[in-house]
Short mmCIF file of C-alpha atoms in Angstrom, two decimals:
data_model
loop_
_atom_site.label_atom_id
_atom_site.label_comp_id
_atom_site.label_asym_id
_atom_site.label_seq_id
_atom_site.Cartn_x
_atom_site.Cartn_y
_atom_site.Cartn_z
CA MET P 68 -42.20 -80.38 -148.34
CA SER P 69 -41.52 -82.72 -151.25
CA ALA P 70 -44.00 -85.46 -150.33
CA VAL P 71 -46.36 -86.55 -153.09
CA ARG P 72 -49.41 -84.98 -151.44
CA SER P 73 -47.63 -82.01 -149.89
CA ARG P 74 -49.25 -78.59 -150.43
CA TYR P 75 -45.83 -76.98 -150.73
CA SER P 76 -44.81 -75.96 -154.25
CA LYS P 77 -41.64 -75.03 -156.09
CA SER P 78 -40.34 -71.49 -155.69
CA ASP P 79 -38.97 -69.39 -158.55
CA PHE P 80 -35.52 -70.66 -157.52
CA TYR P 81 -36.10 -73.44 -160.04
CA SER P 82 -36.83 -71.02 -162.88
CA GLY P 83 -33.27 -69.76 -162.65
CA THR P 84 -32.02 -73.06 -164.09
CA GLN P 85 -34.04 -72.64 -167.30
CA PHE P 86 -31.82 -72.18 -170.35
CA ASP P 87 -34.61 -72.21 -172.97
CA PHE P 88 -37.19 -69.61 -171.97
CA GLU P 89 -39.72 -71.05 -174.41
CA CYS P 90 -39.70 -74.55 -172.90
CA ASN P 91 -39.19 -75.69 -169.29
CA HIS P 92 -37.25 -78.83 -168.45
CA VAL P 93 -38.44 -81.10 -165.65
CA PHE P 94 -36.38 -79.34 -162.97
CA SER P 95 -37.37 -75.77 -163.91
CA GLU P 96 -41.08 -76.51 -164.43
CA LEU P 97 -43.10 -74.78 -161.69
CA ASP P 98 -46.56 -76.05 -162.66
CA GLU P 99 -47.02 -79.10 -160.42
CA ASN P 100 -49.36 -80.93 -162.81
CA ARG P 101 -47.09 -80.43 -165.80
CA HIS P 102 -44.07 -81.42 -163.70
CA ALA P 103 -45.80 -84.68 -162.76
CA VAL P 104 -46.68 -85.38 -166.42
CA LEU P 105 -43.12 -84.68 -167.54
CA LYS P 106 -41.65 -86.91 -164.85
CA ARG P 107 -43.93 -89.81 -165.84
CA LYS P 108 -42.71 -89.50 -169.42
CA LEU P 109 -39.05 -89.32 -168.42
CA ALA P 110 -38.76 -91.89 -165.59
CA PRO P 111 -38.90 -95.08 -167.74
CA GLY P 112 -35.84 -93.90 -169.69
CA TYR P 113 -33.69 -94.49 -166.60
CA SER P 114 -34.82 -98.11 -166.24
CA ARG P 115 -32.97 -101.05 -167.76
CA ARG P 116 -36.16 -102.45 -169.19
CA GLU P 117 -36.47 -99.53 -171.59
CA ASN P 118 -32.75 -98.78 -171.73
CA PRO P 119 -31.22 -102.29 -171.81
CA PHE P 120 -27.73 -101.05 -172.74
CA LEU P 121 -27.46 -98.64 -169.79
CA GLU P 122 -24.91 -100.69 -167.85
CA GLN P 123 -23.02 -101.56 -171.03
CA SER P 124 -22.70 -97.85 -171.82
CA VAL P 125 -21.14 -97.18 -168.42
CA ARG P 126 -18.81 -100.17 -168.86
CA ASP P 127 -17.70 -99.10 -172.35
CA ARG P 128 -16.94 -95.56 -171.27
CA THR P 129 -15.04 -96.86 -168.23
CA LEU P 130 -12.90 -98.86 -170.66
CA ASP P 131 -12.33 -95.66 -172.65
CA LEU P 132 -11.10 -94.02 -169.44
CA LEU P 133 -8.67 -96.89 -168.79
CA ARG P 134 -7.33 -96.70 -172.35
CA LEU P 135 -6.78 -92.96 -171.97
CA ILE P 136 -4.89 -93.39 -168.70
CA ASP P 137 -2.85 -96.34 -170.01
CA GLY P 138 -1.97 -94.57 -173.24
CA SER P 139 -1.23 -91.08 -171.98
CA TYR P 140 -0.82 -90.86 -168.22
CA LEU P 141 0.90 -93.92 -166.72
CA SER P 142 3.99 -93.14 -164.68
CA SER P 143 6.73 -95.55 -163.66
CA ALA P 144 9.92 -95.63 -161.64
CA TRP P 145 11.67 -94.08 -164.66
CA SER P 146 9.07 -91.61 -165.90
CA PHE P 147 6.49 -89.21 -164.51
CA LYS P 148 3.28 -88.14 -166.25
CA ARG P 149 0.78 -86.18 -164.21
CA VAL P 150 -2.92 -86.25 -165.05
CA ASP P 151 -5.49 -83.59 -164.21
CA PHE P 152 -8.01 -86.03 -162.78
CA ALA P 153 -10.57 -83.24 -162.31
CA GLN P 154 -10.71 -82.75 -166.07
CA VAL P 155 -10.45 -86.40 -167.10
CA ALA P 156 -13.24 -87.29 -164.65
CA GLN P 157 -15.46 -84.67 -166.30
CA PHE P 158 -14.68 -86.12 -169.72
CA TYR P 159 -15.80 -89.48 -168.32
CA THR P 160 -19.14 -88.34 -166.90
CA LEU P 161 -19.96 -86.36 -170.06
CA ASP P 162 -19.26 -89.37 -172.26
CA VAL P 163 -21.27 -91.69 -170.00
CA ILE P 164 -24.42 -89.57 -169.91
CA SER P 165 -24.31 -88.84 -173.66
CA ASP P 166 -23.89 -92.56 -174.41
CA VAL P 167 -26.72 -93.53 -172.05
CA ALA P 168 -28.96 -90.77 -173.38
CA PHE P 169 -28.28 -90.99 -177.12
CA GLY P 170 -26.47 -94.28 -177.72
CA ALA P 171 -23.28 -92.42 -178.67
CA ALA P 172 -20.64 -90.72 -176.54
CA LEU P 173 -19.63 -87.13 -177.18
CA GLY P 174 -16.02 -88.32 -177.49
CA PHE P 175 -14.21 -86.31 -174.81
CA LEU P 176 -12.21 -89.35 -173.65
CA GLN P 177 -11.24 -90.61 -177.09
CA ARG P 178 -10.09 -87.16 -178.17
CA ASN P 179 -8.65 -86.33 -174.73
CA GLU P 180 -9.59 -82.70 -175.09
CA ASP P 181 -12.14 -80.18 -173.90
CA ILE P 182 -14.23 -80.28 -177.08
CA ASN P 183 -15.15 -76.77 -178.18
CA SER P 184 -14.11 -75.54 -174.71
CA TYR P 185 -17.32 -76.89 -173.17
CA CYS P 186 -15.78 -77.52 -169.73
CA ARG P 187 -14.07 -74.14 -169.60
CA VAL P 188 -17.19 -72.21 -170.65
CA SER P 189 -19.58 -74.17 -168.41
CA GLU P 190 -17.34 -73.46 -165.42
CA LYS P 191 -18.07 -69.78 -166.00
CA ALA P 192 -21.73 -70.23 -166.90
CA ILE P 193 -22.94 -72.48 -164.07
CA PRO P 194 -22.45 -69.86 -161.31
CA ILE P 195 -24.47 -67.40 -163.42
CA PHE P 196 -27.42 -69.80 -163.55
CA GLU P 197 -27.09 -70.27 -159.81
CA TRP P 198 -27.17 -66.50 -159.25
CA ALA P 199 -30.33 -66.33 -161.37
CA ALA P 200 -31.86 -69.04 -159.19
CA ILE P 201 -30.93 -67.32 -155.93
CA LEU P 202 -31.92 -63.82 -157.10
CA PRO P 203 -35.20 -64.02 -159.07
CA SER P 204 -34.84 -60.38 -160.15
CA LEU P 205 -31.78 -61.38 -162.23
CA ASN P 206 -33.80 -64.17 -163.80
CA ARG P 207 -36.58 -61.76 -164.77
CA LEU P 208 -34.03 -59.30 -166.14
CA ALA P 209 -32.41 -62.00 -168.30
CA ARG P 210 -35.79 -62.74 -169.88
CA LEU P 211 -36.06 -59.25 -171.39
CA PRO P 212 -35.68 -59.64 -175.18
CA VAL P 213 -32.88 -57.09 -175.40
CA LEU P 214 -30.77 -59.16 -172.97
CA ARG P 215 -32.05 -62.67 -173.70
CA ASP P 216 -30.81 -62.69 -177.27
CA SER P 217 -27.32 -61.56 -176.29
CA ILE P 218 -26.56 -63.46 -173.08
CA MET P 219 -28.49 -66.76 -173.21
CA PRO P 220 -27.00 -69.86 -174.85
CA LYS P 221 -28.25 -70.79 -178.33
CA PRO P 222 -28.11 -74.07 -180.29
CA ASP P 223 -25.83 -72.55 -182.93
CA ASP P 224 -23.13 -71.64 -180.37
CA VAL P 225 -19.87 -73.48 -180.92
CA THR P 226 -18.88 -73.59 -177.23
CA GLY P 227 -20.38 -74.13 -173.78
CA LEU P 228 -24.00 -74.96 -173.03
CA GLY P 229 -25.09 -73.75 -176.46
CA MET P 230 -22.89 -76.45 -177.99
CA LEU P 231 -24.77 -79.08 -175.96
CA MET P 232 -28.09 -77.56 -177.00
CA GLY P 233 -27.05 -77.81 -180.64
CA PHE P 234 -25.85 -81.39 -180.20
CA SER P 235 -29.15 -82.35 -178.56
CA LYS P 236 -31.15 -80.64 -181.30
CA ARG P 237 -29.31 -82.53 -184.04
CA VAL P 238 -29.62 -85.88 -182.28
CA VAL P 239 -33.34 -85.38 -181.58
CA ALA P 240 -33.97 -84.31 -185.18
CA LYS P 241 -32.75 -87.73 -186.36
CA ARG P 242 -35.58 -89.36 -184.38
CA PHE P 243 -38.23 -87.47 -186.36
CA GLY P 244 -39.15 -87.25 -190.03
CA GLN P 245 -39.47 -89.80 -192.82
CA ASP P 246 -36.14 -91.57 -192.14
CA LYS P 247 -36.31 -91.32 -188.36
CA GLU P 248 -34.05 -93.47 -186.19
CA SER P 249 -35.44 -95.69 -183.47
CA LYS P 250 -33.15 -96.68 -180.60
CA LYS P 251 -33.54 -98.30 -177.21
CA ASP P 252 -31.82 -95.56 -175.28
CA MET P 253 -32.94 -92.82 -172.91
CA LEU P 254 -34.05 -90.48 -175.68
CA GLY P 255 -35.93 -93.28 -177.41
CA SER P 256 -37.85 -93.95 -174.20
CA PHE P 257 -38.68 -90.25 -173.80
CA LEU P 258 -40.20 -90.19 -177.27
CA ARG P 259 -42.09 -93.47 -176.85
CA HIS P 260 -43.75 -91.97 -173.78
CA GLY P 261 -44.97 -88.88 -175.58
CA LEU P 262 -42.32 -86.16 -175.41
CA SER P 263 -42.58 -83.68 -178.29
CA GLN P 264 -39.55 -82.79 -180.41
CA ARG P 265 -39.09 -79.44 -178.64
CA GLU P 266 -39.50 -81.01 -175.20
CA ALA P 267 -37.02 -83.75 -176.13
CA GLU P 268 -34.41 -81.17 -177.18
CA THR P 269 -34.73 -79.35 -173.85
CA GLU P 270 -34.78 -82.49 -171.70
CA ALA P 271 -31.86 -84.03 -173.56
CA THR P 272 -29.73 -80.94 -172.92
CA PHE P 273 -30.72 -80.90 -169.26
CA GLN P 274 -29.81 -84.59 -168.88
CA LEU P 275 -26.33 -83.90 -170.28
CA LEU P 276 -25.83 -80.96 -167.93
CA ALA P 277 -27.36 -82.39 -164.75
CA GLY P 278 -26.08 -85.91 -165.38
CA SER P 279 -22.43 -84.92 -165.55
CA ASP P 280 -21.64 -81.95 -163.30
CA THR P 281 -22.85 -83.31 -159.96
CA THR P 282 -21.64 -86.87 -160.62
CA VAL P 283 -18.16 -85.66 -161.47
CA THR P 284 -17.97 -83.76 -158.17
CA ALA P 285 -18.82 -86.97 -156.31
CA LEU P 286 -16.20 -88.88 -158.32
CA ARG P 287 -13.47 -86.34 -157.60
CA THR P 288 -14.24 -86.00 -153.90
CA THR P 289 -14.50 -89.74 -153.24
CA THR P 290 -11.15 -90.25 -154.98
CA PHE P 291 -9.70 -87.38 -152.96
CA TYR P 292 -10.92 -88.67 -149.60
CA ILE P 293 -9.74 -92.23 -150.22
CA LEU P 294 -6.29 -91.07 -151.34
CA THR P 295 -5.84 -88.72 -148.37
CA ASN P 296 -6.81 -91.32 -145.76
CA PRO P 297 -4.20 -94.12 -145.96
CA HIS P 298 -6.11 -96.58 -143.75
CA VAL P 299 -9.21 -96.10 -145.91
CA HIS P 300 -7.18 -96.55 -149.08
CA ALA P 301 -5.73 -99.79 -147.72
CA LYS P 302 -9.17 -101.15 -146.77
CA VAL P 303 -10.64 -100.31 -150.18
CA ARG P 304 -7.85 -102.14 -151.98
CA GLN P 305 -8.06 -105.11 -149.64
CA GLU P 306 -11.80 -105.43 -150.24
CA LEU P 307 -11.25 -105.29 -154.00
CA ASP P 308 -8.35 -107.76 -153.91
CA ASP P 309 -10.37 -110.22 -151.83
CA ALA P 310 -13.35 -109.95 -154.17
CA VAL P 311 -11.21 -110.61 -157.26
CA ALA P 312 -9.42 -113.52 -155.56
CA ALA P 313 -12.80 -115.05 -154.66
CA GLY P 314 -14.05 -114.68 -158.23
CA ARG P 315 -16.69 -112.12 -157.21
CA LEU P 316 -15.31 -109.22 -159.27
CA THR P 317 -14.82 -109.23 -163.02
CA ARG P 318 -11.76 -107.58 -164.52
CA PRO P 319 -11.07 -105.06 -165.90
CA VAL P 320 -14.54 -103.60 -165.17
CA ALA P 321 -16.91 -105.14 -162.64
CA SER P 322 -20.65 -105.42 -163.20
CA ASP P 323 -23.25 -103.50 -161.22
CA SER P 324 -24.33 -106.61 -159.32
CA GLU P 325 -20.70 -107.37 -158.41
CA CYS P 326 -20.14 -103.81 -157.21
CA SER P 327 -23.15 -104.12 -154.91
CA ASP P 328 -21.13 -106.69 -152.93
CA LEU P 329 -18.47 -104.13 -151.95
CA PRO P 330 -19.80 -102.70 -148.67
CA TYR P 331 -16.69 -100.74 -147.70
CA LEU P 332 -16.43 -98.97 -151.05
CA ALA P 333 -20.15 -98.19 -150.84
CA ALA P 334 -19.55 -96.69 -147.38
CA CYS P 335 -16.73 -94.55 -148.81
CA ILE P 336 -19.05 -93.19 -151.49
CA ARG P 337 -21.81 -92.52 -148.94
CA GLU P 338 -19.38 -90.73 -146.64
CA SER P 339 -18.01 -88.59 -149.49
CA LEU P 340 -21.51 -87.56 -150.57
CA ARG P 341 -22.28 -86.65 -146.96
CA LEU P 342 -19.12 -84.71 -146.19
CA TRP P 343 -18.81 -82.94 -149.55
CA ALA P 344 -22.29 -82.87 -151.11
CA PRO P 345 -22.09 -82.16 -154.87
CA SER P 346 -24.88 -79.60 -154.53
CA PHE P 347 -25.65 -77.51 -151.47
CA ALA P 348 -28.21 -75.07 -152.90
CA LEU P 349 -31.24 -74.39 -150.69
CA VAL P 350 -33.73 -75.33 -153.48
CA GLN P 351 -36.52 -73.37 -151.80
CA LYS P 352 -40.15 -74.42 -151.75
CA ILE P 353 -43.19 -72.20 -151.09
CA THR P 354 -45.40 -72.73 -148.04
CA PRO P 355 -49.10 -73.34 -148.77
CA PRO P 356 -51.47 -70.30 -148.61
CA GLU P 357 -52.61 -71.16 -145.08
CA GLY P 358 -49.03 -71.32 -143.84
CA ASP P 359 -47.45 -74.11 -141.78
CA TRP P 360 -46.07 -74.90 -138.34
CA PHE P 361 -42.49 -76.05 -137.74
CA ASP P 362 -40.88 -76.71 -134.37
CA GLY P 363 -43.64 -74.79 -132.62
CA LYS P 364 -43.28 -71.74 -134.85
CA TYR P 365 -45.81 -70.48 -137.40
CA ILE P 366 -44.55 -69.84 -140.95
CA PRO P 367 -46.82 -67.56 -143.01
CA GLY P 368 -48.21 -68.68 -146.37
CA SER P 369 -46.21 -68.09 -149.57
CA THR P 370 -42.90 -68.06 -147.66
CA ARG P 371 -39.77 -69.44 -149.33
CA ILE P 372 -38.33 -72.32 -147.27
CA GLY P 373 -35.00 -73.93 -148.11
CA THR P 374 -33.24 -77.09 -146.95
CA CYS P 375 -29.70 -76.65 -145.65
CA THR P 376 -28.18 -79.99 -146.59
CA TYR P 377 -24.78 -78.96 -145.23
CA GLY P 378 -26.24 -78.56 -141.77
CA LEU P 379 -28.16 -81.84 -142.00
CA PHE P 380 -25.16 -83.82 -143.23
CA HIS P 381 -22.86 -82.46 -140.52
CA ASN P 382 -25.34 -82.93 -137.69
CA LYS P 383 -23.42 -84.37 -134.73
CA LYS P 384 -26.59 -85.71 -133.09
CA LEU P 385 -27.04 -88.09 -136.02
CA PHE P 386 -23.54 -88.64 -137.40
CA GLY P 387 -21.57 -88.45 -134.16
CA GLU P 388 -19.13 -86.04 -132.58
CA ASP P 389 -16.73 -86.68 -135.45
CA ALA P 390 -19.29 -85.60 -138.07
CA GLU P 391 -16.65 -83.32 -139.66
CA THR P 392 -14.34 -86.31 -140.13
CA TYR P 393 -14.19 -88.68 -143.10
CA ARG P 394 -14.95 -92.06 -141.50
CA PRO P 395 -16.66 -94.61 -143.79
CA GLU P 396 -16.89 -97.07 -140.90
CA ARG P 397 -19.82 -95.10 -139.44
CA TRP P 398 -21.97 -96.62 -142.22
CA LEU P 399 -21.01 -100.17 -141.22
CA LYS P 400 -20.78 -100.12 -137.42
CA ALA P 401 -23.81 -98.10 -136.34
CA SER P 402 -27.09 -99.76 -135.39
CA GLU P 403 -29.63 -100.63 -138.10
CA GLU P 404 -31.88 -97.84 -136.89
CA VAL P 405 -29.14 -95.20 -137.04
CA ILE P 406 -27.88 -96.36 -140.44
CA THR P 407 -31.42 -96.15 -141.84
CA GLN P 408 -31.78 -92.60 -140.51
CA MET P 409 -28.36 -91.60 -141.88
CA LYS P 410 -29.27 -92.98 -145.31
CA ARG P 411 -32.64 -91.23 -145.32
CA THR P 412 -30.89 -87.97 -144.47
CA THR P 413 -28.05 -88.17 -147.01
CA ASP P 414 -30.44 -89.33 -149.74
CA LEU P 415 -31.65 -85.72 -149.72
CA ILE P 416 -28.63 -85.11 -151.96
CA PHE P 417 -30.84 -86.53 -154.71
CA GLY P 418 -34.01 -84.74 -153.60
CA SER P 419 -37.02 -86.62 -152.28
CA GLY P 420 -40.64 -87.43 -152.95
CA ARG P 421 -42.01 -85.99 -156.15
CA TYR P 422 -38.79 -84.05 -156.72
CA GLN P 423 -36.34 -86.94 -156.39
CA CYS P 424 -33.58 -86.94 -159.01
CA LEU P 425 -34.34 -89.37 -161.83
CA GLY P 426 -30.65 -90.04 -162.37
CA LYS P 427 -29.87 -91.24 -158.83
CA SER P 428 -29.38 -94.91 -159.73
CA LEU P 429 -27.28 -94.06 -162.80
CA ALA P 430 -24.99 -91.77 -160.79
CA LEU P 431 -24.41 -94.47 -158.15
CA LEU P 432 -23.79 -97.08 -160.86
CA GLU P 433 -21.11 -94.86 -162.41
CA LEU P 434 -19.42 -94.20 -159.09
CA HIS P 435 -19.30 -97.83 -157.97
CA MET P 436 -18.16 -99.12 -161.35
CA VAL P 437 -15.41 -96.62 -162.08
CA LEU P 438 -14.03 -96.35 -158.53
CA SER P 439 -13.81 -100.13 -158.07
CA THR P 440 -11.94 -100.30 -161.38
CA LEU P 441 -9.49 -97.48 -160.71
CA PHE P 442 -8.53 -98.48 -157.18
CA TYR P 443 -8.00 -102.13 -158.07
CA ARG P 444 -6.01 -101.44 -161.23
CA TYR P 445 -3.80 -98.50 -160.29
CA ASP P 446 -1.54 -97.04 -157.62
CA MET P 447 -2.74 -93.43 -157.45
CA SER P 448 -1.42 -90.55 -155.40
CA LEU P 449 -1.81 -86.77 -155.27
CA VAL P 450 1.08 -84.92 -156.88
CA ASP P 451 0.85 -82.11 -154.31
CA PRO P 452 -0.97 -83.18 -151.11
CA ILE P 453 -0.57 -79.66 -149.68
CA ARG P 454 -2.50 -78.16 -152.61
CA PRO P 455 -4.51 -81.13 -153.92
CA TRP P 456 -6.89 -79.12 -156.11
CA LYS P 457 -8.64 -75.81 -156.64
CA ALA P 458 -12.19 -76.00 -155.31
CA VAL P 459 -14.58 -73.07 -155.28
CA ALA P 460 -18.11 -72.98 -153.85
CA ALA P 461 -20.23 -71.28 -156.51
CA ASN P 462 -23.72 -70.47 -155.23
CA GLY P 463 -24.83 -74.03 -154.59
CA VAL P 464 -22.42 -76.14 -156.64
CA TRP P 465 -18.71 -76.93 -156.50
CA LEU P 466 -16.20 -75.98 -159.18
CA GLN P 467 -13.07 -78.12 -158.98
CA LYS P 468 -10.01 -78.20 -161.18
CA GLU P 469 -6.28 -78.94 -161.23
CA MET P 470 -6.50 -82.18 -159.24
CA PHE P 471 -3.17 -83.61 -160.39
CA LEU P 472 -2.49 -87.31 -159.80
CA ARG P 473 0.42 -89.66 -160.36
CA ILE P 474 -0.88 -93.01 -161.62
CA GLU P 475 1.10 -96.24 -161.86
CA PRO P 476 -0.09 -99.77 -162.67
CA ARG P 477 -0.50 -101.95 -159.59
CA VAL P 478 1.92 -104.85 -159.65
CA GLY P 479 0.06 -108.03 -160.53
CA LYS P 480 -3.29 -106.22 -160.89
CA TRP P 481 -2.98 -104.28 -164.13
CA GLU P 482 -3.84 -105.93 -167.43
CA ALA P 483 -4.26 -104.67 -170.97
CA CYS P 484 -7.79 -103.77 -172.03
#
């Protein structure tokens, strides 16, 4: 359905994610030609050739995370300081994507606070956008002027998504005019490839939103699964210890190339994405006018067809009888053919074909870099293993909070940064 030459098209599900009714972002754009044009303008911004400080931005914000933990949340045999890792992880992903996008972090980690209540408000707003995507009638209702002006976010809001829209608008404005700034960051690439000021404001806001919420879910769940499976935790630490001892892993934060030589950690991330996909929305497409055939059954034209990633990722025929179990080893011990098929299937997390997520490589870079750092440097454990967090499925995305951890420096592994 998502292949480059497929005659399927986006359904109005995508329109429900539009927060500026005057300007579509790349995900909400339904016109296939305009979507293709937008994607060509945006894609180079995710490459290191046009964004040479991309990895450095992730590294710097990872160091900010370490400084926050070291300064505020380290426990010891004589003291206990719990950290809400769900919140701190969100601070991290917000600061990373803003730094990569604009060359400057929003500052959640340095201030160690939910700036202008963005996290709290977005937790309430995201399910509403998902409802609008699932029920197109709600989306059409929200577009009525009498409702739009009162319920939709605006750039002059001081909290929530409107705050991000205002931040994006101010940053983009600095790139235009007589004294315009020119930077080699994601936004700079967007503009060099022809994005207008209004388009840049909308895309910049969408990058902040999409580039943080799903990545943080993957970060939380991978941490959760490793901590709750002692044999997995031991293997992860052994792999990291061996890599450092062999001089293959830089401290305190490893490089992307070094992280690529950590197969067991990579398997843990893959398994977490499979078992607890950050997004499970059906993201429906529309069948072509002449209809289509699937599994011997005819599907009429203009029918909405969704992809149930949960069913695909828990398929016992592909992932084994223990498909409901967290077992990273399945990614290392299966045959080449099976591993390739498993990877092709779970890559649907990031979409596919002409709808593949542009931020896939950045999200994986973040996960490998920060997880390798945290599990080498710290002894981490859940404060309450019986109630490890509050997780709610909200119409296609996960809302997680109150994931309290106890963090201590690992003996002989921790060092000041």
